[in-house]
mmCIF file of C-alpha atoms in Angstrom:
data_model
loop_
_atom_site.group_PDB
_atom_site.id
_atom_site.type_symbol
_atom_site.label_atom_id
_atom_site.label_comp_id
_atom_site.label_asym_id
_atom_site.label_seq_id
_atom_site.Cartn_x
_atom_site.Cartn_y
_atom_site.Cartn_z
ATOM 1 C CA ILE A 1 95.304 85.412 45.775
ATOM 2 C CA ASP A 2 95.530 82.505 43.354
ATOM 3 C CA ILE A 3 98.769 80.560 43.943
ATOM 4 C CA PRO A 4 98.748 77.418 41.751
ATOM 5 C CA VAL A 5 100.895 77.212 38.638
ATOM 6 C CA PRO A 6 98.875 77.266 35.394
ATOM 7 C CA ILE A 7 98.356 73.864 33.809
ATOM 8 C CA ASN A 8 99.357 74.453 30.196
ATOM 9 C CA ALA A 9 101.985 73.531 27.591
ATOM 10 C CA GLY A 10 104.654 75.538 29.423
ATOM 11 C CA LEU A 11 104.166 73.828 32.783
ATOM 12 C CA VAL A 12 107.422 72.832 34.454
ATOM 13 C CA LEU A 13 107.513 69.109 35.245
ATOM 14 C CA TYR A 14 109.511 67.038 37.698
ATOM 15 C CA PRO A 15 112.002 64.866 35.769
ATOM 16 C CA GLY A 16 110.280 61.708 34.561
ATOM 17 C CA ASP A 17 106.722 63.026 34.830
ATOM 18 C CA THR A 18 104.556 63.207 31.729
ATOM 19 C CA PRO A 19 102.763 66.400 30.674
ATOM 20 C CA PRO A 20 98.998 66.636 31.198
ATOM 21 C CA VAL A 21 96.737 65.977 28.215
ATOM 22 C CA VAL A 22 93.259 67.371 27.526
ATOM 23 C CA ARG A 23 91.219 65.522 24.931
ATOM 24 C CA ARG A 24 87.984 66.891 23.484
ATOM 25 C CA ILE A 25 85.494 64.047 23.132
ATOM 26 C CA GLY A 26 82.557 66.167 21.994
ATOM 27 C CA SER A 27 82.141 69.710 20.693
ATOM 28 C CA ILE A 28 79.036 71.807 20.111
ATOM 29 C CA ALA A 29 80.994 73.679 17.429
ATOM 30 C CA GLN A 30 81.354 70.404 15.544
ATOM 31 C CA GLY A 31 77.700 69.394 15.848
ATOM 32 C CA ALA A 32 77.682 67.473 19.121
ATOM 33 C CA PRO A 33 74.791 68.183 21.534
ATOM 34 C CA LEU A 34 77.307 68.996 24.295
ATOM 35 C CA THR A 35 80.934 69.980 24.657
ATOM 36 C CA ALA A 36 82.817 67.426 26.752
ATOM 37 C CA SER A 37 86.465 66.768 27.560
ATOM 38 C CA GLU A 38 88.631 64.350 29.461
ATOM 39 C CA ILE A 39 91.995 64.921 31.096
ATOM 40 C CA THR A 40 95.007 62.754 31.765
ATOM 41 C CA ILE A 41 97.265 64.167 34.456
ATOM 42 C CA GLY A 42 99.775 62.723 36.886
ATOM 43 C CA CYS A 43 99.011 63.030 40.571
ATOM 44 C CA HIS A 44 102.313 64.903 41.085
ATOM 45 C CA VAL A 45 102.016 67.428 38.244
ATOM 46 C CA GLY A 46 101.927 71.148 38.981
ATOM 47 C CA THR A 47 100.632 72.504 42.280
ATOM 48 C CA HIS A 48 99.694 69.451 44.308
ATOM 49 C CA LEU A 49 99.368 67.868 47.714
ATOM 50 C CA ASP A 50 101.717 65.073 48.778
ATOM 51 C CA ALA A 51 100.033 62.900 51.393
ATOM 52 C CA PRO A 52 102.109 60.859 53.877
ATOM 53 C CA ALA A 53 101.567 57.685 51.806
ATOM 54 C CA HIS A 54 103.829 59.153 49.123
ATOM 55 C CA PHE A 55 106.852 58.772 51.398
ATOM 56 C CA ILE A 56 106.087 56.134 54.049
ATOM 57 C CA ALA A 57 104.471 52.708 53.938
ATOM 58 C CA GLY A 58 101.111 52.721 55.675
ATOM 59 C CA GLY A 59 100.864 56.509 55.590
ATOM 60 C CA LEU A 60 97.584 58.314 55.048
ATOM 61 C CA ASN A 61 96.306 58.755 51.506
ATOM 62 C CA VAL A 62 94.714 61.990 50.309
ATOM 63 C CA ASP A 63 91.160 60.901 51.117
ATOM 64 C CA GLN A 64 92.168 59.880 54.659
ATOM 65 C CA LEU A 65 93.597 63.243 55.721
ATOM 66 C CA PRO A 66 91.431 65.324 58.090
ATOM 67 C CA LEU A 67 89.860 68.410 56.508
ATOM 68 C CA ARG A 68 91.768 70.760 58.830
ATOM 69 C CA HIS A 69 94.865 70.146 56.728
ATOM 70 C CA PHE A 70 93.252 71.763 53.678
ATOM 71 C CA TYR A 71 92.220 75.171 55.044
ATOM 72 C CA GLY A 72 92.765 77.567 57.911
ATOM 73 C CA PRO A 73 95.138 80.235 59.228
ATOM 74 C CA ALA A 74 98.436 80.456 57.378
ATOM 75 C CA ILE A 75 101.724 82.285 57.476
ATOM 76 C CA VAL A 76 103.886 82.999 54.419
ATOM 77 C CA VAL A 77 107.543 83.174 55.460
ATOM 78 C CA GLU A 78 110.153 84.417 52.994
ATOM 79 C CA PHE A 79 113.743 83.176 52.797
ATOM 80 C CA PRO A 80 115.174 85.212 49.892
ATOM 81 C CA GLY A 81 118.328 84.289 48.024
ATOM 82 C CA ARG A 82 119.016 81.101 49.961
ATOM 83 C CA GLU A 83 120.614 77.909 48.665
ATOM 84 C CA ARG A 84 118.865 76.040 51.480
ATOM 85 C CA ILE A 85 116.717 76.823 54.522
ATOM 86 C CA THR A 86 118.438 75.896 57.774
ATOM 87 C CA ALA A 87 117.173 75.414 61.320
ATOM 88 C CA ASP A 88 118.847 78.657 62.395
ATOM 89 C CA GLU A 89 116.948 80.593 59.744
ATOM 90 C CA VAL A 90 113.661 78.963 60.749
ATOM 91 C CA SER A 91 114.352 79.844 64.384
ATOM 92 C CA ARG A 92 115.008 83.500 63.521
ATOM 93 C CA ALA A 93 111.782 83.689 61.507
ATOM 94 C CA ALA A 94 109.618 83.547 64.682
ATOM 95 C CA ILE A 95 106.879 81.472 63.033
ATOM 96 C CA PRO A 96 103.677 81.192 65.108
ATOM 97 C CA PRO A 97 102.380 77.702 65.952
ATOM 98 C CA GLY A 98 99.256 76.004 64.610
ATOM 99 C CA ARG A 99 99.313 77.461 61.087
ATOM 100 C CA HIS A 100 99.736 76.335 57.518
ATOM 101 C CA VAL A 101 103.373 77.320 57.001
ATOM 102 C CA LEU A 102 104.163 78.357 53.417
ATOM 103 C CA LEU A 103 107.840 78.859 52.629
ATOM 104 C CA LYS A 104 108.619 81.457 49.956
ATOM 105 C CA THR A 105 112.054 81.268 48.326
ATOM 106 C CA ARG A 106 113.748 82.151 45.062
ATOM 107 C CA ASN A 107 112.088 78.990 43.716
ATOM 108 C CA SER A 108 108.883 80.867 42.956
ATOM 109 C CA ALA A 109 110.614 82.525 40.001
ATOM 110 C CA LEU A 110 111.741 79.105 38.746
ATOM 111 C CA LEU A 111 108.130 77.938 38.422
ATOM 112 C CA ALA A 112 107.714 80.205 35.395
ATOM 113 C CA GLN A 113 110.455 78.330 33.514
ATOM 114 C CA SER A 114 109.402 75.378 31.390
ATOM 115 C CA ARG A 115 112.476 73.286 32.287
ATOM 116 C CA PHE A 116 113.100 71.786 35.704
ATOM 117 C CA GLN A 117 115.908 73.613 37.502
ATOM 118 C CA PRO A 118 118.072 71.339 39.717
ATOM 119 C CA ASP A 119 119.610 74.228 41.669
ATOM 120 C CA TYR A 120 116.426 75.017 43.587
ATOM 121 C CA CYS A 121 116.414 76.060 47.245
ATOM 122 C CA TYR A 122 115.590 73.210 49.643
ATOM 123 C CA LEU A 123 114.890 72.521 53.312
ATOM 124 C CA THR A 124 117.387 70.807 55.625
ATOM 125 C CA PRO A 125 116.084 67.946 57.819
ATOM 126 C CA GLN A 126 116.956 69.966 60.918
ATOM 127 C CA ALA A 127 114.825 72.848 59.646
ATOM 128 C CA ALA A 128 111.947 70.448 58.977
ATOM 129 C CA GLU A 129 112.234 69.051 62.508
ATOM 130 C CA LEU A 130 112.086 72.562 63.971
ATOM 131 C CA LEU A 131 109.056 73.471 61.868
ATOM 132 C CA LEU A 132 107.262 70.360 63.111
ATOM 133 C CA THR A 133 107.670 71.478 66.737
ATOM 134 C CA LEU A 134 105.283 74.332 65.815
ATOM 135 C CA GLN A 135 102.491 71.788 65.153
ATOM 136 C CA PRO A 136 101.696 73.178 61.701
ATOM 137 C CA LEU A 137 98.503 72.274 59.854
ATOM 138 C CA SER A 138 100.587 71.652 56.739
ATOM 139 C CA LEU A 139 103.811 72.743 55.095
ATOM 140 C CA GLY A 140 103.905 74.451 51.714
ATOM 141 C CA PHE A 141 106.808 75.055 49.362
ATOM 142 C CA ASP A 142 107.398 76.798 46.051
ATOM 143 C CA TYR A 143 109.006 73.989 44.041
ATOM 144 C CA TYR A 144 108.554 70.270 43.480
ATOM 145 C CA SER A 145 110.638 68.987 46.393
ATOM 146 C CA LEU A 146 111.586 70.089 49.886
ATOM 147 C CA ASP A 147 114.710 67.935 49.627
ATOM 148 C CA PRO A 148 117.849 68.596 47.561
ATOM 149 C CA PRO A 149 118.145 67.142 44.054
ATOM 150 C CA GLY A 150 119.531 63.616 44.024
ATOM 151 C CA GLU A 151 118.521 62.969 47.651
ATOM 152 C CA ASP A 152 116.621 59.717 47.193
ATOM 153 C CA ALA A 153 115.961 59.271 50.924
ATOM 154 C CA PHE A 154 113.803 62.451 51.008
ATOM 155 C CA PRO A 155 114.586 63.174 54.684
ATOM 156 C CA ALA A 156 112.584 66.413 55.048
ATOM 157 C CA HIS A 157 109.572 64.975 53.247
ATOM 158 C CA ARG A 158 109.682 61.791 55.341
ATOM 159 C CA LEU A 159 109.755 63.755 58.579
ATOM 160 C CA ILE A 160 106.635 65.639 57.508
ATOM 161 C CA ALA A 161 104.951 62.433 56.388
ATOM 162 C CA ARG A 162 105.699 60.692 59.699
ATOM 163 C CA ALA A 163 104.017 63.613 61.452
ATOM 164 C CA GLY A 164 100.846 62.815 59.460
ATOM 165 C CA LEU A 165 100.942 66.087 57.554
ATOM 166 C CA PRO A 166 100.507 66.918 53.889
ATOM 167 C CA ALA A 167 103.080 68.908 51.960
ATOM 168 C CA PHE A 168 101.769 71.352 49.363
ATOM 169 C CA VAL A 169 104.337 71.844 46.607
ATOM 170 C CA CYS A 170 104.729 74.082 43.563
ATOM 171 C CA LEU A 171 102.915 76.949 45.287
ATOM 172 C CA ASN A 172 103.419 80.104 43.214
ATOM 173 C CA LEU A 173 104.328 82.643 45.894
ATOM 174 C CA GLN A 174 106.327 84.992 43.683
ATOM 175 C CA HIS A 175 103.887 87.906 44.080
ATOM 176 C CA VAL A 176 102.741 87.084 47.629
ATOM 177 C CA GLU A 177 103.955 89.303 50.454
ATOM 178 C CA PRO A 178 105.117 87.582 53.652
ATOM 179 C CA GLY A 179 102.582 87.651 56.455
ATOM 180 C CA ALA A 180 99.322 86.214 57.773
ATOM 181 C CA TYR A 181 96.633 84.771 55.504
ATOM 182 C CA SER A 182 93.824 82.264 55.354
ATOM 183 C CA PHE A 183 94.723 79.279 53.175
ATOM 184 C CA VAL A 184 92.477 76.947 51.154
ATOM 185 C CA ALA A 185 93.645 74.050 48.953
ATOM 186 C CA LEU A 186 90.931 71.420 48.611
ATOM 187 C CA PRO A 187 91.707 68.097 46.914
ATOM 188 C CA LEU A 188 89.238 65.770 45.257
ATOM 189 C CA PRO A 189 88.483 62.908 47.693
ATOM 190 C CA LEU A 190 89.912 60.346 45.279
ATOM 191 C CA ALA A 191 90.322 57.106 47.216
ATOM 192 C CA GLY A 192 93.682 55.428 47.540
ATOM 193 C CA VAL A 193 95.960 58.048 45.959
ATOM 194 C CA GLU A 194 99.095 59.457 47.568
ATOM 195 C CA ALA A 195 98.934 62.864 45.879
ATOM 196 C CA ILE A 196 96.622 65.056 43.828
ATOM 197 C CA PRO A 197 96.682 68.473 42.124
ATOM 198 C CA VAL A 198 94.945 71.280 44.038
ATOM 199 C CA ARG A 199 93.711 74.829 43.478
ATOM 200 C CA ALA A 200 95.503 76.709 46.248
ATOM 201 C CA VAL A 201 94.246 80.137 47.315
ATOM 202 C CA LEU A 202 95.270 82.704 49.958
ATOM 203 C CA PHE A 203 92.952 85.271 51.525
ATOM 204 C CA PRO A 204 94.426 88.259 53.388
ATOM 205 C CA ALA A 205 93.900 87.841 57.118
#
């Protein structure tokens, strides 16, 4: 199951980010011996991985994260119709330990809209703390931020970063049923960057 958002002209962007650009630098159709292109894209555009260095000084960059954080057993947990995910709701979800934990909310429908929606569902710091007691391999979410809009301290994200974990954001889970999967989202090993777009995929367990 392919779960990244498409990178195209309708891609929703976080406020302040610039849209990706593809430039054709050679085309067989125009007489060149080869077709070749180059891309310009922000590290935080579309479905991407936020490494700890994005939120804390001295945190791990993308290329420093162990490979176990990019693949392995996963659980998709749905929290429908919520304004925010609380610790009580996480506790009732009975999430198994040692998994990639992907949180499905009403945000997945927002990913199809070309404008950023500030009323997205978010994760409370207490819920993030409880999730971290499960020793997850990573945390995944279906919009750009785990924290509420206007929260410049990014408490949930910082908790995850201090635990040395990546956060996968903008995962398109709209048509994914809750349950157990295998998860793969491999980044390019680009040195020194705090985030990078990924191709995220789920395989039924």
